[in-house]
PDB file of C-alpha atoms in Angstrom:
ATOM      1  CA  ILE A  19      33.559  59.910 -15.042  1.00 95.00           C
ATOM      2  CA  GLY A  20      34.982  62.468 -17.536  1.00 94.00           C
ATOM      3  CA  HIS A  21      35.288  66.191 -16.901  1.00 94.00           C
ATOM      4  CA  ALA A  22      35.469  69.174 -19.233  1.00 95.00           C
ATOM      5  CA  VAL A  23      34.916  72.837 -18.590  1.00 94.00           C
ATOM      6  CA  SER A  24      33.641  75.503 -20.933  1.00 97.00           C
ATOM      7  CA  THR A  25      32.882  79.295 -20.816  1.00 97.00           C
ATOM      8  CA  ASP A  26      30.742  79.304 -23.937  1.00 98.00           C
ATOM      9  CA  MET A  27      29.332  75.767 -24.294  1.00 96.00           C
ATOM     10  CA  LEU A  28      31.245  75.506 -27.527  1.00 98.00           C
ATOM     11  CA  HIS A  29      34.968  75.213 -26.776  1.00 98.00           C
ATOM     12  CA  TRP A  30      35.851  72.788 -24.025  1.00 98.00           C
ATOM     13  CA  ASN A  31      38.933  72.207 -21.894  1.00 97.00           C
ATOM     14  CA  VAL A  32      39.345  68.584 -20.900  1.00 97.00           C
ATOM     15  CA  LEU A  33      40.428  67.981 -17.350  1.00 94.00           C
ATOM     16  CA  PRO A  34      41.433  64.863 -15.373  1.00 93.00           C
ATOM     17  CA  ALA A  35      38.569  62.549 -14.697  1.00 94.00           C
ATOM     18  CA  ALA A  36      36.172  63.719 -12.000  1.00 95.00           C
ATOM     19  CA  LEU A  37      35.577  60.337 -10.537  1.00 96.00           C
ATOM     20  CA  GLN A  38      37.385  57.000 -10.641  1.00 95.00           C
ATOM     21  CA  ARG A  39      36.078  53.471  -9.782  1.00 94.00           C
ATOM     22  CA  GLY A  40      36.693  52.055  -6.529  1.00 94.00           C
ATOM     23  CA  GLU A  41      39.382  49.599  -5.231  1.00 94.00           C
ATOM     24  CA  PRO A  42      38.867  45.796  -5.917  1.00 94.00           C
ATOM     25  CA  GLY A  43      36.217  44.560  -3.627  1.00 92.00           C
ATOM     26  CA  ASN A  44      34.303  47.983  -3.300  1.00 94.00           C
ATOM     27  CA  TYR A  45      30.694  48.583  -4.180  1.00 94.00           C
ATOM     28  CA  ASP A  46      31.942  50.405  -7.344  1.00 96.00           C
ATOM     29  CA  GLU A  47      34.943  48.634  -8.496  1.00 95.00           C
ATOM     30  CA  ALA A  48      33.510  47.933 -11.792  1.00 93.00           C
ATOM     31  CA  PRO A  49      33.521  50.647 -14.582  1.00 92.00           C
ATOM     32  CA  LEU A  50      31.145  53.590 -13.534  1.00 95.00           C
ATOM     33  CA  TRP A  51      27.976  54.219 -15.467  1.00 94.00           C
ATOM     34  CA  THR A  52      25.862  57.260 -16.134  1.00 94.00           C
ATOM     35  CA  GLY A  53      23.961  59.519 -13.730  1.00 95.00           C
ATOM     36  CA  CYS A  54      23.718  63.257 -13.340  1.00 97.00           C
ATOM     37  CA  THR A  55      25.061  66.170 -11.324  1.00 97.00           C
ATOM     38  CA  ILE A  56      23.007  68.772  -9.532  1.00 97.00           C
ATOM     39  CA  ARG A  57      23.880  71.781  -7.391  1.00 97.00           C
ATOM     40  CA  LYS A  58      22.388  72.308  -3.849  1.00 96.00           C
ATOM     41  CA  GLU A  59      23.416  75.420  -2.140  1.00 95.00           C
ATOM     42  CA  ASP A  60      27.336  75.541  -2.321  1.00 96.00           C
ATOM     43  CA  THR A  61      27.715  71.751  -3.059  1.00 98.00           C
ATOM     44  CA  LEU A  62      27.679  69.821  -6.274  1.00 97.00           C
ATOM     45  CA  TYR A  63      26.072  66.239  -5.978  1.00 98.00           C
ATOM     46  CA  LEU A  64      27.259  63.820  -8.591  1.00 98.00           C
ATOM     47  CA  PHE A  65      25.092  60.613  -8.875  1.00 98.00           C
ATOM     48  CA  TYR A  66      26.483  57.639 -10.746  1.00 97.00           C
ATOM     49  CA  THR A  67      25.761  53.948 -11.488  1.00 96.00           C
ATOM     50  CA  SER A  68      27.855  51.627  -9.394  1.00 96.00           C
ATOM     51  CA  ARG A  69      28.692  48.026  -9.922  1.00 92.00           C
ATOM     52  CA  CYS A  70      30.845  45.477  -8.297  1.00 91.00           C
ATOM     53  CA  SER A  71      32.075  41.695  -9.091  1.00 85.00           C
ATOM     54  CA  ALA A  72      30.149  40.333  -6.072  1.00 83.00           C
ATOM     55  CA  GLU A  73      26.842  41.347  -7.933  1.00 80.00           C
ATOM     56  CA  GLN A  74      27.947  41.167 -11.506  1.00 72.00           C
ATOM     57  CA  ASN A  75      24.340  41.351 -12.780  1.00 71.00           C
ATOM     58  CA  ALA A  76      23.076  44.022 -10.429  1.00 79.00           C
ATOM     59  CA  ASN A  77      23.751  47.731 -10.216  1.00 90.00           C
ATOM     60  CA  SER A  78      22.924  50.501  -7.691  1.00 95.00           C
ATOM     61  CA  ILE A  79      23.218  54.256  -7.581  1.00 97.00           C
ATOM     62  CA  SER A  80      25.938  56.082  -5.595  1.00 98.00           C
ATOM     63  CA  LEU A  81      26.901  59.572  -4.782  1.00 98.00           C
ATOM     64  CA  ALA A  82      30.026  61.849  -4.743  1.00 98.00           C
ATOM     65  CA  THR A  83      29.984  65.558  -3.701  1.00 98.00           C
ATOM     66  CA  SER A  84      32.277  68.514  -4.494  1.00 97.00           C
ATOM     67  CA  LYS A  85      32.622  72.200  -3.485  1.00 97.00           C
ATOM     68  CA  ASP A  86      34.582  73.209  -6.495  1.00 94.00           C
ATOM     69  CA  GLY A  87      33.671  70.608  -9.173  1.00 93.00           C
ATOM     70  CA  ILE A  88      37.286  69.402  -9.260  1.00 92.00           C
ATOM     71  CA  THR A  89      37.900  67.267  -6.093  1.00 94.00           C
ATOM     72  CA  TRP A  90      35.176  64.875  -5.435  1.00 96.00           C
ATOM     73  CA  GLU A  91      34.433  62.805  -2.280  1.00 97.00           C
ATOM     74  CA  LYS A  92      32.365  59.698  -2.420  1.00 98.00           C
ATOM     75  CA  TYR A  93      29.510  59.472   0.173  1.00 98.00           C
ATOM     76  CA  GLU A  94      30.181  57.068   2.975  1.00 97.00           C
ATOM     77  CA  GLY A  95      26.536  56.022   2.843  1.00 96.00           C
ATOM     78  CA  ASN A  96      26.805  54.582  -0.696  1.00 97.00           C
ATOM     79  CA  PRO A  97      24.960  53.214  -2.466  1.00 96.00           C
ATOM     80  CA  VAL A  98      22.216  55.550  -1.869  1.00 98.00           C
ATOM     81  CA  ILE A  99      19.527  53.806  -4.043  1.00 97.00           C
ATOM     82  CA  ARG A 100      18.905  50.181  -4.324  1.00 95.00           C
ATOM     83  CA  PRO A 101      15.492  48.972  -5.740  1.00 95.00           C
ATOM     84  CA  ASP A 102      12.751  48.838  -3.137  1.00 95.00           C
ATOM     85  CA  PRO A 103      11.253  45.367  -3.172  1.00 93.00           C
ATOM     86  CA  ARG A 104       7.726  46.665  -2.687  1.00 94.00           C
ATOM     87  CA  TYR A 105       7.730  47.936  -6.346  1.00 95.00           C
ATOM     88  CA  TYR A 106      10.800  46.630  -8.024  1.00 94.00           C
ATOM     89  CA  TYR A 107      13.016  43.648  -8.623  1.00 90.00           C
ATOM     90  CA  THR A 108      15.726  43.358  -5.998  1.00 87.00           C
ATOM     91  CA  ASN A 109      18.610  40.849  -5.166  1.00 76.00           C
ATOM     92  CA  GLU A 110      15.974  38.732  -3.437  1.00 77.00           C
ATOM     93  CA  ASN A 111      13.527  38.546  -6.263  1.00 76.00           C
ATOM     94  CA  ARG A 112      15.414  39.058  -9.447  1.00 71.00           C
ATOM     95  CA  THR A 113      14.166  37.396 -12.654  1.00 70.00           C
ATOM     96  CA  LYS A 114      16.059  35.736 -15.630  1.00 69.00           C
ATOM     97  CA  LEU A 115      15.958  37.861 -18.719  1.00 68.00           C
ATOM     98  CA  SER A 116      17.737  37.815 -21.907  1.00 59.00           C
ATOM     99  CA  VAL A 117      18.673  41.457 -22.160  1.00 56.00           C
ATOM    100  CA  HIS A 118      21.894  43.519 -23.132  1.00 53.00           C
ATOM    101  CA  SER A 119      23.028  40.321 -24.968  1.00 54.00           C
ATOM    102  CA  ASN A 120      22.990  38.387 -21.637  1.00 57.00           C
ATOM    103  CA  ASN A 121      21.180  35.071 -22.171  1.00 58.00           C
ATOM    104  CA  GLY A 122      18.998  34.247 -18.986  1.00 57.00           C
ATOM    105  CA  TRP A 123      21.075  36.109 -16.391  1.00 61.00           C
ATOM    106  CA  ASP A 124      19.462  37.307 -13.244  1.00 65.00           C
ATOM    107  CA  ILE A 125      19.149  40.972 -14.009  1.00 70.00           C
ATOM    108  CA  MET A 126      18.580  43.660 -11.236  1.00 81.00           C
ATOM    109  CA  ASP A 127      18.491  47.088 -13.008  1.00 89.00           C
ATOM    110  CA  CYS A 128      19.108  50.131 -10.967  1.00 94.00           C
ATOM    111  CA  ARG A 129      20.924  53.014 -12.910  1.00 95.00           C
ATOM    112  CA  ASP A 130      20.855  56.285 -14.720  1.00 97.00           C
ATOM    113  CA  LEU A 131      19.611  58.492 -12.049  1.00 98.00           C
ATOM    114  CA  CYS A 132      18.156  62.009 -13.273  1.00 98.00           C
ATOM    115  CA  VAL A 133      17.432  64.467 -10.469  1.00 98.00           C
ATOM    116  CA  VAL A 134      15.032  67.451 -10.834  1.00 98.00           C
ATOM    117  CA  TYR A 135      14.209  70.010  -8.218  1.00 97.00           C
ATOM    118  CA  ASP A 136      10.549  70.704  -7.597  1.00 96.00           C
ATOM    119  CA  GLU A 137      10.077  74.421  -7.040  1.00 94.00           C
ATOM    120  CA  GLU A 138       6.576  74.115  -5.881  1.00 94.00           C
ATOM    121  CA  LYS A 139       6.950  71.275  -3.382  1.00 95.00           C
ATOM    122  CA  LYS A 140      10.449  72.121  -2.392  1.00 96.00           C
ATOM    123  CA  HIS A 141      12.049  68.603  -2.802  1.00 97.00           C
ATOM    124  CA  TYR A 142      13.936  66.753  -5.364  1.00 98.00           C
ATOM    125  CA  TRP A 143      12.493  64.012  -7.853  1.00 98.00           C
ATOM    126  CA  GLY A 144      14.619  61.210  -8.887  1.00 98.00           C
ATOM    127  CA  TYR A 145      14.078  59.031 -11.886  1.00 98.00           C
ATOM    128  CA  PHE A 146      16.029  55.901 -12.700  1.00 98.00           C
ATOM    129  CA  ALA A 147      15.862  52.701 -14.917  1.00 97.00           C
ATOM    130  CA  VAL A 148      14.677  49.540 -13.059  1.00 96.00           C
ATOM    131  CA  ARG A 149      12.517  46.586 -13.502  1.00 93.00           C
ATOM    132  CA  ARG A 150       9.271  45.549 -11.848  1.00 92.00           C
ATOM    133  CA  PRO A 151       7.531  42.211 -11.467  1.00 89.00           C
ATOM    134  CA  ALA A 152       5.356  41.472 -14.353  1.00 86.00           C
ATOM    135  CA  GLU A 153       4.100  38.463 -16.692  1.00 80.00           C
ATOM    136  CA  GLU A 154       5.878  39.693 -19.832  1.00 82.00           C
ATOM    137  CA  CYS A 155       9.376  41.045 -20.384  1.00 81.00           C
ATOM    138  CA  THR A 156       8.353  44.366 -21.945  1.00 85.00           C
ATOM    139  CA  GLN A 157       6.181  44.991 -18.811  1.00 88.00           C
ATOM    140  CA  THR A 158       9.213  44.802 -16.438  1.00 90.00           C
ATOM    141  CA  SER A 159      11.175  47.679 -17.843  1.00 92.00           C
ATOM    142  CA  VAL A 160      10.064  50.979 -16.321  1.00 96.00           C
ATOM    143  CA  ILE A 161      11.314  54.279 -14.911  1.00 98.00           C
ATOM    144  CA  ALA A 162      11.221  54.413 -11.166  1.00 98.00           C
ATOM    145  CA  LEU A 163      10.271  57.510  -9.201  1.00 98.00           C
ATOM    146  CA  ALA A 164      11.919  58.533  -5.894  1.00 98.00           C
ATOM    147  CA  LYS A 165      11.772  61.641  -3.601  1.00 98.00           C
ATOM    148  CA  SER A 166      14.263  63.410  -1.402  1.00 98.00           C
ATOM    149  CA  TYR A 167      14.531  66.490   0.598  1.00 98.00           C
ATOM    150  CA  ASP A 168      18.492  66.311   1.233  1.00 97.00           C
ATOM    151  CA  LEU A 169      19.859  64.391  -2.008  1.00 98.00           C
ATOM    152  CA  LEU A 170      21.156  61.679   0.558  1.00 98.00           C
ATOM    153  CA  HIS A 171      18.003  59.837   1.553  1.00 97.00           C
ATOM    154  CA  TRP A 172      15.550  58.697  -1.050  1.00 98.00           C
ATOM    155  CA  GLU A 173      11.914  57.431  -0.653  1.00 98.00           C
ATOM    156  CA  GLN A 174      11.032  55.265  -3.539  1.00 98.00           C
ATOM    157  CA  LEU A 175       7.595  55.283  -5.094  1.00 98.00           C
ATOM    158  CA  PRO A 176       5.760  53.297  -7.713  1.00 98.00           C
ATOM    159  CA  PRO A 177       7.060  53.801 -11.360  1.00 98.00           C
ATOM    160  CA  CYS A 178       6.144  56.916 -13.303  1.00 98.00           C
ATOM    161  CA  PHE A 179       6.721  55.835 -16.786  1.00 98.00           C
ATOM    162  CA  CYS A 180       5.474  52.310 -17.839  1.00 96.00           C
ATOM    163  CA  PRO A 181       5.214  52.021 -21.639  1.00 93.00           C
ATOM    164  CA  ASP A 182       4.954  48.182 -21.564  1.00 90.00           C
ATOM    165  CA  LYS A 183       6.081  47.695 -25.031  1.00 87.00           C
ATOM    166  CA  TYR A 184       9.846  47.959 -24.880  1.00 88.00           C
ATOM    167  CA  HIS A 185      12.358  45.235 -23.848  1.00 86.00           C
ATOM    168  CA  CYS A 186      14.248  47.895 -21.999  1.00 89.00           C
ATOM    169  CA  ILE A 187      14.119  51.766 -21.398  1.00 93.00           C
ATOM    170  CA  GLU A 188      16.955  53.616 -19.592  1.00 95.00           C
ATOM    171  CA  THR A 189      19.016  56.886 -19.149  1.00 97.00           C
ATOM    172  CA  PRO A 190      15.908  59.037 -18.478  1.00 98.00           C
ATOM    173  CA  ASP A 191      16.153  62.852 -18.811  1.00 98.00           C
ATOM    174  CA  VAL A 192      13.278  64.975 -17.421  1.00 98.00           C
ATOM    175  CA  PHE A 193      12.429  68.610 -18.156  1.00 97.00           C
ATOM    176  CA  LYS A 194       9.561  71.136 -18.338  1.00 97.00           C
ATOM    177  CA  MET A 195       8.677  72.761 -21.695  1.00 96.00           C
ATOM    178  CA  GLY A 196       5.663  75.112 -21.856  1.00 96.00           C
ATOM    179  CA  ASP A 197       3.127  73.629 -19.348  1.00 96.00           C
ATOM    180  CA  LYS A 198       4.041  70.017 -19.777  1.00 96.00           C
ATOM    181  CA  TRP A 199       6.814  67.762 -18.431  1.00 97.00           C
ATOM    182  CA  TYR A 200       8.775  65.631 -20.888  1.00 96.00           C
ATOM    183  CA  MET A 201      10.831  62.461 -20.307  1.00 97.00           C
ATOM    184  CA  LEU A 202      13.204  61.107 -22.877  1.00 97.00           C
ATOM    185  CA  CYS A 203      14.387  57.315 -22.669  1.00 96.00           C
ATOM    186  CA  LEU A 204      16.792  55.223 -24.685  1.00 94.00           C
ATOM    187  CA  SER A 205      15.558  51.845 -26.124  1.00 91.00           C
ATOM    188  CA  GLY A 206      16.013  50.015 -29.412  1.00 85.00           C
ATOM    189  CA  ASN A 207      16.148  46.675 -31.080  1.00 80.00           C
ATOM    190  CA  HIS A 208      19.642  46.178 -29.502  1.00 76.00           C
ATOM    191  CA  TYR A 209      17.872  45.180 -26.284  1.00 76.00           C
ATOM    192  CA  GLY A 210      15.991  42.283 -27.758  1.00 73.00           C
ATOM    193  CA  GLN A 211      12.791  43.887 -29.075  1.00 74.00           C
ATOM    194  CA  ARG A 212      11.922  44.067 -32.627  1.00 71.00           C
ATOM    195  CA  ASN A 213      10.121  46.713 -34.805  1.00 69.00           C
ATOM    196  CA  ARG A 214       8.386  48.523 -31.820  1.00 72.00           C
ATOM    197  CA  THR A 215       8.388  51.895 -33.691  1.00 74.00           C
ATOM    198  CA  GLY A 216       6.086  51.099 -36.513  1.00 71.00           C
ATOM    199  CA  ASP A 217       8.827  52.162 -38.996  1.00 74.00           C
ATOM    200  CA  PRO A 218      10.552  49.147 -40.633  1.00 73.00           C
ATOM    201  CA  ASN A 219      13.538  51.423 -41.558  1.00 74.00           C
ATOM    202  CA  MET A 220      14.031  52.442 -37.904  1.00 75.00           C
ATOM    203  CA  PHE A 221      16.164  49.583 -36.459  1.00 73.00           C
ATOM    204  CA  GLY A 222      18.890  49.866 -33.868  1.00 81.00           C
ATOM    205  CA  ARG A 223      18.656  52.396 -31.119  1.00 86.00           C
ATOM    206  CA  ILE A 224      15.896  54.867 -30.602  1.00 88.00           C
ATOM    207  CA  THR A 225      15.060  57.740 -28.173  1.00 91.00           C
ATOM    208  CA  ILE A 226      11.333  57.840 -27.044  1.00 91.00           C
ATOM    209  CA  TYR A 227       9.467  60.200 -24.834  1.00 94.00           C
ATOM    210  CA  GLY A 228       6.596  60.393 -22.549  1.00 95.00           C
ATOM    211  CA  VAL A 229       4.639  63.454 -21.428  1.00 96.00           C
ATOM    212  CA  ALA A 230       3.173  64.272 -18.030  1.00 97.00           C
ATOM    213  CA  ASP A 231       1.195  67.328 -16.390  1.00 97.00           C
ATOM    214  CA  VAL A 232       3.287  67.242 -13.309  1.00 97.00           C
ATOM    215  CA  PRO A 233       7.056  66.368 -12.726  1.00 98.00           C
ATOM    216  CA  GLU A 234       6.161  63.141 -10.661  1.00 97.00           C
ATOM    217  CA  GLY A 235       4.027  61.905 -13.718  1.00 97.00           C
ATOM    218  CA  PRO A 236       2.620  59.444 -14.730  1.00 98.00           C
ATOM    219  CA  TYR A 237       4.326  59.901 -18.111  1.00 97.00           C
ATOM    220  CA  ARG A 238       2.473  58.559 -21.123  1.00 95.00           C
ATOM    221  CA  GLU A 239       3.354  58.080 -24.721  1.00 92.00           C
ATOM    222  CA  CYS A 240       1.233  60.530 -26.757  1.00 82.00           C
ATOM    223  CA  PHE A 241       1.180  58.586 -29.998  1.00 75.00           C
ATOM    224  CA  GLU A 242       1.466  54.962 -31.123  1.00 68.00           C
ATOM    225  CA  ASP A 243       4.882  55.843 -32.361  1.00 69.00           C
ATOM    226  CA  SER A 244       6.471  58.428 -29.856  1.00 78.00           C
ATOM    227  CA  VAL A 245      10.049  58.055 -31.437  1.00 80.00           C
ATOM    228  CA  LEU A 246      12.073  61.281 -31.090  1.00 80.00           C
ATOM    229  CA  VAL A 247      15.182  60.094 -32.775  1.00 80.00           C
ATOM    230  CA  GLY A 248      16.033  56.932 -34.572  1.00 80.00           C
ATOM    231  CA  SER A 249      19.191  55.481 -35.799  1.00 73.00           C
ATOM    232  CA  MET A 250      17.989  55.084 -39.385  1.00 62.00           C
TER     233      MET A 250
END
């Protein structure tokens, strides 16, 4: 996980990596994937996607903490999030999908945690990419919802964004603008779908968005074509 510091958001000083992958055999021995960082009181919480060779086609969400943003300590209870079988595909009930150029692998998605603090309810919402049991591949890819009071223990809830038309949605980002809540997600033909935007010139990767009245959703696409940014 890279690290850079700025005083004006324009000029950046690159520092040594904030976090390295674990030793061989560890839960995070493979290259680390995306997540987010959030401050709680005097501590920074860095969530990241962890993977290992023992479960090559599965991923989970782990945590490291820091007081100064320079030195990070991995949480002894990692991973902090694995899919809840009540709602999502897990190690026990994975499905074979052709996704991310993997032909027929058993995929267990669980990555890209985005955390938002709910000022009204005084707890944290977590959003992450996952898959749920469904009849069609495009129905399996959803954004999961989780709730936490301490950023260590997470209660998973049913998915909050289910567009049911994309082969894969991932890397959610959630924020409030005006009186609505917005969720951005990455998708695109790269994942196996074709021409889901209604625009024949927009092939490759796209960023879509959903809108909700409250942070926990449900998030819904407002238009038939809710593409915010497209590669073409």
